[in-house]
mmCIF file of N, CA and C in Angstrom:
data_model
loop_
_atom_site.group_PDB
_atom_site.id
_atom_site.type_symbol
_atom_site.label_atom_id
_atom_site.label_comp_id
_atom_site.label_asym_id
_atom_site.label_seq_id
_atom_site.Cartn_x
_atom_site.Cartn_y
_atom_site.Cartn_z
ATOM 1 N N LEU A 29 32.653 12.771 16.299
ATOM 2 C CA LEU A 29 32.205 12.382 14.972
ATOM 3 C C LEU A 29 32.528 10.906 14.705
ATOM 4 N N GLU A 30 33.721 10.487 15.115
ATOM 5 C CA GLU A 30 34.104 9.082 14.916
ATOM 6 C C GLU A 30 33.201 8.150 15.709
ATOM 7 N N ASP A 31 32.827 8.571 16.918
ATOM 8 C CA ASP A 31 31.927 7.746 17.733
ATOM 9 C C ASP A 31 30.558 7.610 17.069
ATOM 10 N N ALA A 32 30.086 8.688 16.466
ATOM 11 C CA ALA A 32 28.797 8.645 15.772
ATOM 12 C C ALA A 32 28.864 7.704 14.579
ATOM 13 N N ILE A 33 29.964 7.748 13.846
ATOM 14 C CA ILE A 33 30.136 6.857 12.691
ATOM 15 C C ILE A 33 30.186 5.407 13.143
ATOM 16 N N LYS A 34 30.914 5.133 14.223
ATOM 17 C CA LYS A 34 30.983 3.766 14.753
ATOM 18 C C LYS A 34 29.602 3.284 15.190
ATOM 19 N N ALA A 35 28.850 4.166 15.851
ATOM 20 C CA ALA A 35 27.506 3.796 16.311
ATOM 21 C C ALA A 35 26.594 3.507 15.125
ATOM 22 N N LEU A 36 26.693 4.315 14.072
ATOM 23 C CA LEU A 36 25.873 4.078 12.881
ATOM 24 C C LEU A 36 26.247 2.768 12.195
ATOM 25 N N LYS A 37 27.532 2.486 12.097
ATOM 26 C CA LYS A 37 27.970 1.227 11.481
ATOM 27 C C LYS A 37 27.474 0.032 12.286
ATOM 28 N N GLU A 38 27.510 0.148 13.602
ATOM 29 C CA GLU A 38 27.020 -0.936 14.456
ATOM 30 C C GLU A 38 25.511 -1.111 14.287
ATOM 31 N N ALA A 39 24.787 -0.011 14.182
ATOM 32 C CA ALA A 39 23.339 -0.092 13.968
ATOM 33 C C ALA A 39 23.035 -0.749 12.630
ATOM 34 N N ILE A 40 23.798 -0.416 11.603
ATOM 35 C CA ILE A 40 23.601 -1.031 10.288
ATOM 36 C C ILE A 40 23.852 -2.530 10.368
ATOM 37 N N ARG A 41 24.913 -2.939 11.054
ATOM 38 C CA ARG A 41 25.196 -4.381 11.217
ATOM 39 C C ARG A 41 24.050 -5.080 11.936
ATOM 40 N N ARG A 42 23.524 -4.428 12.986
ATOM 41 C CA ARG A 42 22.406 -5.008 13.744
ATOM 42 C C ARG A 42 21.176 -5.170 12.858
ATOM 43 N N TYR A 43 20.862 -4.133 12.092
ATOM 44 C CA TYR A 43 19.691 -4.201 11.209
ATOM 45 C C TYR A 43 19.876 -5.245 10.116
ATOM 46 N N ASP A 44 21.083 -5.355 9.592
ATOM 47 C CA ASP A 44 21.345 -6.387 8.584
ATOM 48 C C ASP A 44 21.118 -7.782 9.155
ATOM 49 N N LYS A 45 21.528 -8.001 10.400
ATOM 50 C CA LYS A 45 21.304 -9.298 11.045
ATOM 51 C C LYS A 45 19.812 -9.553 11.247
ATOM 52 N N GLU A 46 19.071 -8.509 11.648
ATOM 53 C CA GLU A 46 17.626 -8.661 11.838
ATOM 54 C C GLU A 46 16.930 -8.973 10.519
ATOM 55 N N ILE A 47 17.359 -8.324 9.452
ATOM 56 C CA ILE A 47 16.782 -8.592 8.131
ATOM 57 C C ILE A 47 17.073 -10.023 7.721
ATOM 58 N N ALA A 48 18.314 -10.464 7.918
ATOM 59 C CA ALA A 48 18.679 -11.838 7.556
ATOM 60 C C ALA A 48 17.857 -12.848 8.353
ATOM 61 N N LYS A 49 17.635 -12.566 9.641
ATOM 62 C CA LYS A 49 16.835 -13.465 10.475
ATOM 63 C C LYS A 49 15.382 -13.484 10.006
ATOM 64 N N ALA A 50 14.847 -12.326 9.658
ATOM 65 C CA ALA A 50 13.460 -12.255 9.190
ATOM 66 C C ALA A 50 13.297 -12.942 7.842
ATOM 67 N N MET A 51 14.314 -12.886 7.002
ATOM 68 C CA MET A 51 14.234 -13.498 5.679
ATOM 69 C C MET A 51 14.164 -15.021 5.767
ATOM 70 N N LYS A 52 14.661 -15.598 6.845
ATOM 71 C CA LYS A 52 14.582 -17.049 7.011
ATOM 72 C C LYS A 52 13.146 -17.499 7.250
ATOM 73 N N VAL A 53 12.319 -16.596 7.761
ATOM 74 C CA VAL A 53 10.931 -16.920 8.085
ATOM 75 C C VAL A 53 10.039 -16.839 6.850
ATOM 76 N N VAL A 54 10.338 -15.921 5.940
ATOM 77 C CA VAL A 54 9.486 -15.717 4.764
ATOM 78 C C VAL A 54 9.719 -16.810 3.729
ATOM 79 N N ASP A 55 8.940 -16.748 2.689
ATOM 80 C CA ASP A 55 9.028 -17.711 1.596
ATOM 81 C C ASP A 55 10.396 -17.610 0.922
ATOM 82 N N ALA A 56 11.209 -18.619 1.103
ATOM 83 C CA ALA A 56 12.577 -18.596 0.585
ATOM 84 C C ALA A 56 12.610 -18.568 -0.940
ATOM 85 N N GLU A 57 11.665 -19.234 -1.578
ATOM 86 C CA GLU A 57 11.648 -19.270 -3.046
ATOM 87 C C GLU A 57 11.378 -17.878 -3.614
ATOM 88 N N GLN A 58 10.405 -17.181 -3.053
ATOM 89 C CA GLN A 58 10.116 -15.817 -3.509
ATOM 90 C C GLN A 58 11.308 -14.902 -3.271
ATOM 91 N N ALA A 59 11.905 -15.023 -2.103
ATOM 92 C CA ALA A 59 13.056 -14.179 -1.778
ATOM 93 C C ALA A 59 14.197 -14.429 -2.750
ATOM 94 N N GLN A 60 14.426 -15.680 -3.100
ATOM 95 C CA GLN A 60 15.506 -16.002 -4.026
ATOM 96 C C GLN A 60 15.205 -15.462 -5.425
ATOM 97 N N GLN A 61 13.964 -15.584 -5.875
ATOM 98 C CA GLN A 61 13.598 -15.067 -7.198
ATOM 99 C C GLN A 61 13.789 -13.559 -7.265
ATOM 100 N N LEU A 62 13.372 -12.859 -6.225
ATOM 101 C CA LEU A 62 13.516 -11.406 -6.213
ATOM 102 C C LEU A 62 14.981 -10.993 -6.158
ATOM 103 N N SER A 63 15.773 -11.710 -5.392
ATOM 104 C CA SER A 63 17.174 -11.317 -5.233
ATOM 105 C C SER A 63 18.031 -11.671 -6.443
ATOM 106 N N GLN A 64 17.497 -12.433 -7.394
ATOM 107 C CA GLN A 64 18.254 -12.753 -8.605
ATOM 108 C C GLN A 64 18.334 -11.571 -9.561
ATOM 109 N N VAL A 65 17.469 -10.578 -9.370
ATOM 110 C CA VAL A 65 17.504 -9.387 -10.217
ATOM 111 C C VAL A 65 18.735 -8.578 -9.834
ATOM 112 N N LYS A 66 19.530 -8.230 -10.829
ATOM 113 C CA LYS A 66 20.760 -7.487 -10.581
ATOM 114 C C LYS A 66 20.417 -6.119 -9.999
ATOM 115 N N GLY A 67 21.022 -5.776 -8.873
ATOM 116 C CA GLY A 67 20.769 -4.491 -8.234
ATOM 117 C C GLY A 67 19.732 -4.552 -7.127
ATOM 118 N N VAL A 68 19.078 -5.695 -6.958
ATOM 119 C CA VAL A 68 18.088 -5.859 -5.890
ATOM 120 C C VAL A 68 18.749 -6.636 -4.761
ATOM 121 N N GLY A 69 18.854 -5.988 -3.614
ATOM 122 C CA GLY A 69 19.527 -6.597 -2.476
ATOM 123 C C GLY A 69 18.563 -7.067 -1.409
ATOM 124 N N PRO A 70 19.103 -7.508 -0.294
ATOM 125 C CA PRO A 70 18.270 -8.060 0.777
ATOM 126 C C PRO A 70 17.309 -7.048 1.396
ATOM 127 N N VAL A 71 17.691 -5.777 1.445
ATOM 128 C CA VAL A 71 16.794 -4.771 2.022
ATOM 129 C C VAL A 71 15.566 -4.591 1.128
ATOM 130 N N THR A 72 15.783 -4.535 -0.185
ATOM 131 C CA THR A 72 14.669 -4.401 -1.127
ATOM 132 C C THR A 72 13.768 -5.624 -1.069
ATOM 133 N N VAL A 73 14.365 -6.801 -1.059
ATOM 134 C CA VAL A 73 13.589 -8.045 -0.999
ATOM 135 C C VAL A 73 12.769 -8.086 0.286
ATOM 136 N N ALA A 74 13.392 -7.748 1.405
ATOM 137 C CA ALA A 74 12.676 -7.766 2.683
ATOM 138 C C ALA A 74 11.522 -6.771 2.671
ATOM 139 N N GLY A 75 11.759 -5.592 2.119
ATOM 140 C CA GLY A 75 10.702 -4.582 2.050
ATOM 141 C C GLY A 75 9.538 -5.023 1.188
ATOM 142 N N LEU A 76 9.846 -5.589 0.026
ATOM 143 C CA LEU A 76 8.780 -6.044 -0.873
ATOM 144 C C LEU A 76 7.963 -7.163 -0.242
ATOM 145 N N LEU A 77 8.639 -8.109 0.367
ATOM 146 C CA LEU A 77 7.917 -9.231 0.969
ATOM 147 C C LEU A 77 7.132 -8.798 2.209
ATOM 148 N N ALA A 78 7.640 -7.802 2.925
ATOM 149 C CA ALA A 78 6.941 -7.340 4.124
ATOM 150 C C ALA A 78 5.718 -6.495 3.776
ATOM 151 N N TYR A 79 5.869 -5.595 2.815
ATOM 152 C CA TYR A 79 4.789 -4.657 2.496
ATOM 153 C C TYR A 79 3.873 -5.139 1.377
ATOM 154 N N LEU A 80 4.248 -6.215 0.704
ATOM 155 C CA LEU A 80 3.432 -6.711 -0.406
ATOM 156 C C LEU A 80 3.321 -8.235 -0.335
ATOM 157 N N PRO A 81 2.613 -8.744 0.675
ATOM 158 C CA PRO A 81 2.497 -10.196 0.822
ATOM 159 C C PRO A 81 1.691 -10.850 -0.303
ATOM 160 N N GLU A 82 1.020 -10.037 -1.120
ATOM 161 C CA GLU A 82 0.213 -10.577 -2.216
ATOM 162 C C GLU A 82 1.059 -11.023 -3.407
ATOM 163 N N LEU A 83 2.360 -10.775 -3.380
ATOM 164 C CA LEU A 83 3.226 -11.197 -4.489
ATOM 165 C C LEU A 83 3.077 -12.695 -4.721
ATOM 166 N N GLY A 84 2.876 -13.065 -5.963
ATOM 167 C CA GLY A 84 2.717 -14.470 -6.303
ATOM 168 C C GLY A 84 1.269 -14.933 -6.283
ATOM 169 N N GLN A 85 0.379 -14.123 -5.717
ATOM 170 C CA GLN A 85 -1.033 -14.492 -5.654
ATOM 171 C C GLN A 85 -1.877 -13.693 -6.639
ATOM 172 N N LEU A 86 -1.399 -12.501 -6.994
ATOM 173 C CA LEU A 86 -2.127 -11.635 -7.918
ATOM 174 C C LEU A 86 -1.338 -11.498 -9.212
ATOM 175 N N ASN A 87 -2.036 -11.136 -10.286
ATOM 176 C CA ASN A 87 -1.316 -10.941 -11.544
ATOM 177 C C ASN A 87 -0.670 -9.556 -11.561
ATOM 178 N N ARG A 88 0.106 -9.278 -12.589
ATOM 179 C CA ARG A 88 0.894 -8.041 -12.623
ATOM 180 C C ARG A 88 0.022 -6.785 -12.668
ATOM 181 N N ARG A 89 -1.122 -6.855 -13.320
ATOM 182 C CA ARG A 89 -2.011 -5.685 -13.365
ATOM 183 C C ARG A 89 -2.603 -5.395 -11.986
ATOM 184 N N GLN A 90 -2.976 -6.445 -11.288
ATOM 185 C CA GLN A 90 -3.535 -6.265 -9.952
ATOM 186 C C GLN A 90 -2.483 -5.720 -8.988
ATOM 187 N N ILE A 91 -1.257 -6.218 -9.101
ATOM 188 C CA ILE A 91 -0.171 -5.721 -8.253
ATOM 189 C C ILE A 91 0.094 -4.251 -8.556
ATOM 190 N N ALA A 92 0.131 -3.886 -9.849
ATOM 191 C CA ALA A 92 0.372 -2.487 -10.234
ATOM 192 C C ALA A 92 -0.712 -1.578 -9.666
ATOM 193 N N ALA A 93 -1.960 -2.024 -9.704
ATOM 194 C CA ALA A 93 -3.056 -1.227 -9.154
ATOM 195 C C ALA A 93 -2.954 -1.138 -7.636
ATOM 196 N N LEU A 94 -2.595 -2.230 -6.997
ATOM 197 C CA LEU A 94 -2.480 -2.274 -5.546
ATOM 198 C C LEU A 94 -1.383 -1.342 -5.045
ATOM 199 N N VAL A 95 -0.290 -1.289 -5.782
ATOM 200 C CA VAL A 95 0.842 -0.450 -5.393
ATOM 201 C C VAL A 95 0.582 1.013 -5.758
ATOM 202 N N GLY A 96 -0.302 1.242 -6.708
ATOM 203 C CA GLY A 96 -0.594 2.602 -7.136
ATOM 204 C C GLY A 96 0.200 3.007 -8.351
ATOM 205 N N LEU A 97 0.651 2.051 -9.138
ATOM 206 C CA LEU A 97 1.434 2.331 -10.336
ATOM 207 C C LEU A 97 0.608 2.265 -11.609
ATOM 208 N N ALA A 98 -0.637 1.821 -11.509
ATOM 209 C CA ALA A 98 -1.491 1.728 -12.691
ATOM 210 C C ALA A 98 -2.143 3.089 -12.916
ATOM 211 N N PRO A 99 -1.888 3.725 -14.062
ATOM 212 C CA PRO A 99 -2.484 5.039 -14.292
ATOM 213 C C PRO A 99 -3.998 4.932 -14.452
ATOM 214 N N TYR A 100 -4.689 5.899 -13.915
ATOM 215 C CA TYR A 100 -6.133 5.949 -14.111
ATOM 216 C C TYR A 100 -6.453 7.236 -14.862
ATOM 217 N N ASN A 101 -7.533 7.225 -15.585
ATOM 218 C CA ASN A 101 -7.868 8.399 -16.387
ATOM 219 C C ASN A 101 -8.858 9.288 -15.649
ATOM 220 N N SER A 102 -8.787 10.578 -15.958
ATOM 221 C CA SER A 102 -9.722 11.542 -15.386
ATOM 222 C C SER A 102 -10.581 12.120 -16.498
ATOM 223 N N ASP A 103 -11.177 11.253 -17.293
ATOM 224 C CA ASP A 103 -12.006 11.706 -18.403
ATOM 225 C C ASP A 103 -13.395 12.083 -17.890
ATOM 226 N N SER A 104 -13.989 13.054 -18.566
ATOM 227 C CA SER A 104 -15.329 13.482 -18.218
ATOM 228 C C SER A 104 -16.050 13.851 -19.507
ATOM 229 N N GLY A 105 -17.023 13.077 -19.885
ATOM 230 C CA GLY A 105 -17.751 13.344 -21.119
ATOM 231 C C GLY A 105 -16.831 13.289 -22.321
ATOM 232 N N GLN A 106 -16.739 14.399 -23.034
ATOM 233 C CA GLN A 106 -15.873 14.429 -24.208
ATOM 234 C C GLN A 106 -14.492 14.981 -23.882
ATOM 235 N N LYS A 107 -14.274 15.372 -22.641
ATOM 236 C CA LYS A 107 -12.969 15.884 -22.227
ATOM 237 C C LYS A 107 -12.052 14.736 -21.859
ATOM 238 N N SER A 108 -10.867 14.790 -22.381
ATOM 239 C CA SER A 108 -9.885 13.765 -22.054
ATOM 240 C C SER A 108 -8.909 14.342 -21.031
ATOM 241 N N GLY A 109 -8.952 13.813 -19.827
ATOM 242 C CA GLY A 109 -8.087 14.313 -18.762
ATOM 243 C C GLY A 109 -6.728 13.641 -18.779
ATOM 244 N N GLN A 110 -5.908 14.036 -17.824
ATOM 245 C CA GLN A 110 -4.573 13.455 -17.725
ATOM 246 C C GLN A 110 -4.640 12.072 -17.099
ATOM 247 N N ARG A 111 -3.662 11.266 -17.438
ATOM 248 C CA ARG A 111 -3.520 9.960 -16.800
ATOM 249 C C ARG A 111 -2.581 10.143 -15.618
ATOM 250 N N ARG A 112 -2.970 9.630 -14.475
ATOM 251 C CA ARG A 112 -2.173 9.830 -13.267
ATOM 252 C C ARG A 112 -2.018 8.528 -12.506
ATOM 253 N N ILE A 113 -0.962 8.493 -11.712
ATOM 254 C CA ILE A 113 -0.836 7.406 -10.751
ATOM 255 C C ILE A 113 -0.909 8.037 -9.368
ATOM 256 N N ARG A 114 -1.640 7.409 -8.490
ATOM 257 C CA ARG A 114 -1.732 7.883 -7.116
ATOM 258 C C ARG A 114 -2.412 6.805 -6.294
ATOM 259 N N GLY A 115 -2.418 7.008 -5.025
ATOM 260 C CA GLY A 115 -3.017 6.024 -4.143
ATOM 261 C C GLY A 115 -2.104 4.821 -3.998
ATOM 262 N N GLY A 116 -2.623 3.762 -3.517
ATOM 263 C CA GLY A 116 -1.826 2.558 -3.352
ATOM 264 C C GLY A 116 -0.881 2.649 -2.166
ATOM 265 N N ARG A 117 0.051 1.771 -2.145
ATOM 266 C CA ARG A 117 0.992 1.665 -1.032
ATOM 267 C C ARG A 117 2.261 2.463 -1.342
ATOM 268 N N GLY A 118 2.373 3.597 -0.705
ATOM 269 C CA GLY A 118 3.482 4.509 -0.955
ATOM 270 C C GLY A 118 4.837 3.934 -0.587
ATOM 271 N N MET A 119 4.884 3.152 0.472
ATOM 272 C CA MET A 119 6.169 2.584 0.895
ATOM 273 C C MET A 119 6.730 1.664 -0.184
ATOM 274 N N ILE A 120 5.868 0.920 -0.847
ATOM 275 C CA ILE A 120 6.348 0.025 -1.912
ATOM 276 C C ILE A 120 6.871 0.838 -3.081
ATOM 277 N N ARG A 121 6.179 1.940 -3.394
ATOM 278 C CA ARG A 121 6.676 2.797 -4.482
ATOM 279 C C ARG A 121 8.057 3.336 -4.144
ATOM 280 N N ARG A 122 8.283 3.711 -2.896
ATOM 281 C CA ARG A 122 9.607 4.203 -2.484
ATOM 282 C C ARG A 122 10.654 3.104 -2.602
ATOM 283 N N ILE A 123 10.296 1.905 -2.166
ATOM 284 C CA ILE A 123 11.231 0.774 -2.253
ATOM 285 C C ILE A 123 11.564 0.491 -3.712
ATOM 286 N N LEU A 124 10.546 0.469 -4.562
ATOM 287 C CA LEU A 124 10.775 0.199 -5.983
ATOM 288 C C LEU A 124 11.588 1.306 -6.638
ATOM 289 N N TYR A 125 11.362 2.552 -6.238
ATOM 290 C CA TYR A 125 12.122 3.671 -6.799
ATOM 291 C C TYR A 125 13.610 3.502 -6.500
ATOM 292 N N MET A 126 13.930 3.192 -5.249
ATOM 293 C CA MET A 126 15.337 3.012 -4.884
ATOM 294 C C MET A 126 15.929 1.797 -5.594
ATOM 295 N N ALA A 127 15.134 0.744 -5.754
ATOM 296 C CA ALA A 127 15.616 -0.444 -6.465
ATOM 297 C C ALA A 127 15.898 -0.119 -7.926
ATOM 298 N N VAL A 128 15.022 0.662 -8.543
ATOM 299 C CA VAL A 128 15.222 1.033 -9.949
ATOM 300 C C VAL A 128 16.484 1.875 -10.106
ATOM 301 N N LEU A 129 16.729 2.795 -9.174
ATOM 302 C CA LEU A 129 17.965 3.580 -9.238
ATOM 303 C C LEU A 129 19.187 2.672 -9.180
ATOM 304 N N SER A 130 19.133 1.678 -8.318
ATOM 305 C CA SER A 130 20.241 0.734 -8.198
ATOM 306 C C SER A 130 20.394 -0.104 -9.458
ATOM 307 N N ILE A 131 19.284 -0.561 -10.009
ATOM 308 C CA ILE A 131 19.322 -1.379 -11.227
ATOM 309 C C ILE A 131 19.885 -0.570 -12.389
ATOM 310 N N ILE A 132 19.449 0.678 -12.524
ATOM 311 C CA ILE A 132 19.959 1.532 -13.598
ATOM 312 C C ILE A 132 21.462 1.733 -13.444
ATOM 313 N N ARG A 133 21.890 1.894 -12.229
ATOM 314 C CA ARG A 133 23.319 2.124 -11.974
ATOM 315 C C ARG A 133 24.169 0.923 -12.369
ATOM 316 N N TYR A 134 23.678 -0.280 -12.137
ATOM 317 C CA TYR A 134 24.474 -1.484 -12.380
ATOM 318 C C TYR A 134 24.255 -2.105 -13.748
ATOM 319 N N GLN A 135 23.405 -1.542 -14.582
ATOM 320 C CA GLN A 135 23.205 -2.116 -15.916
ATOM 321 C C GLN A 135 23.714 -1.216 -16.992
#
């Protein structure tokens, strides 16, 4: 069990180094702006920049639609359907969900 824990800790250190190296290649200004949010760490920043390269090029409504966070209506004639979110980039929604949990915890 101790060997497994040591191996996992070493893997985490390796991945952290890879993330840090990759972050040097991306837009440093965007990375710094994202990391200024309390509770948003390097893993979240790396994920957002990797899976959502459109950040900074589209407005907030377009980003919300692209990620799948903009609710769409299912209305038909005079029937008013439910508003739902679906589609979009699921990985970004997962990253944002974990970031929100962290932000809620630290605020």
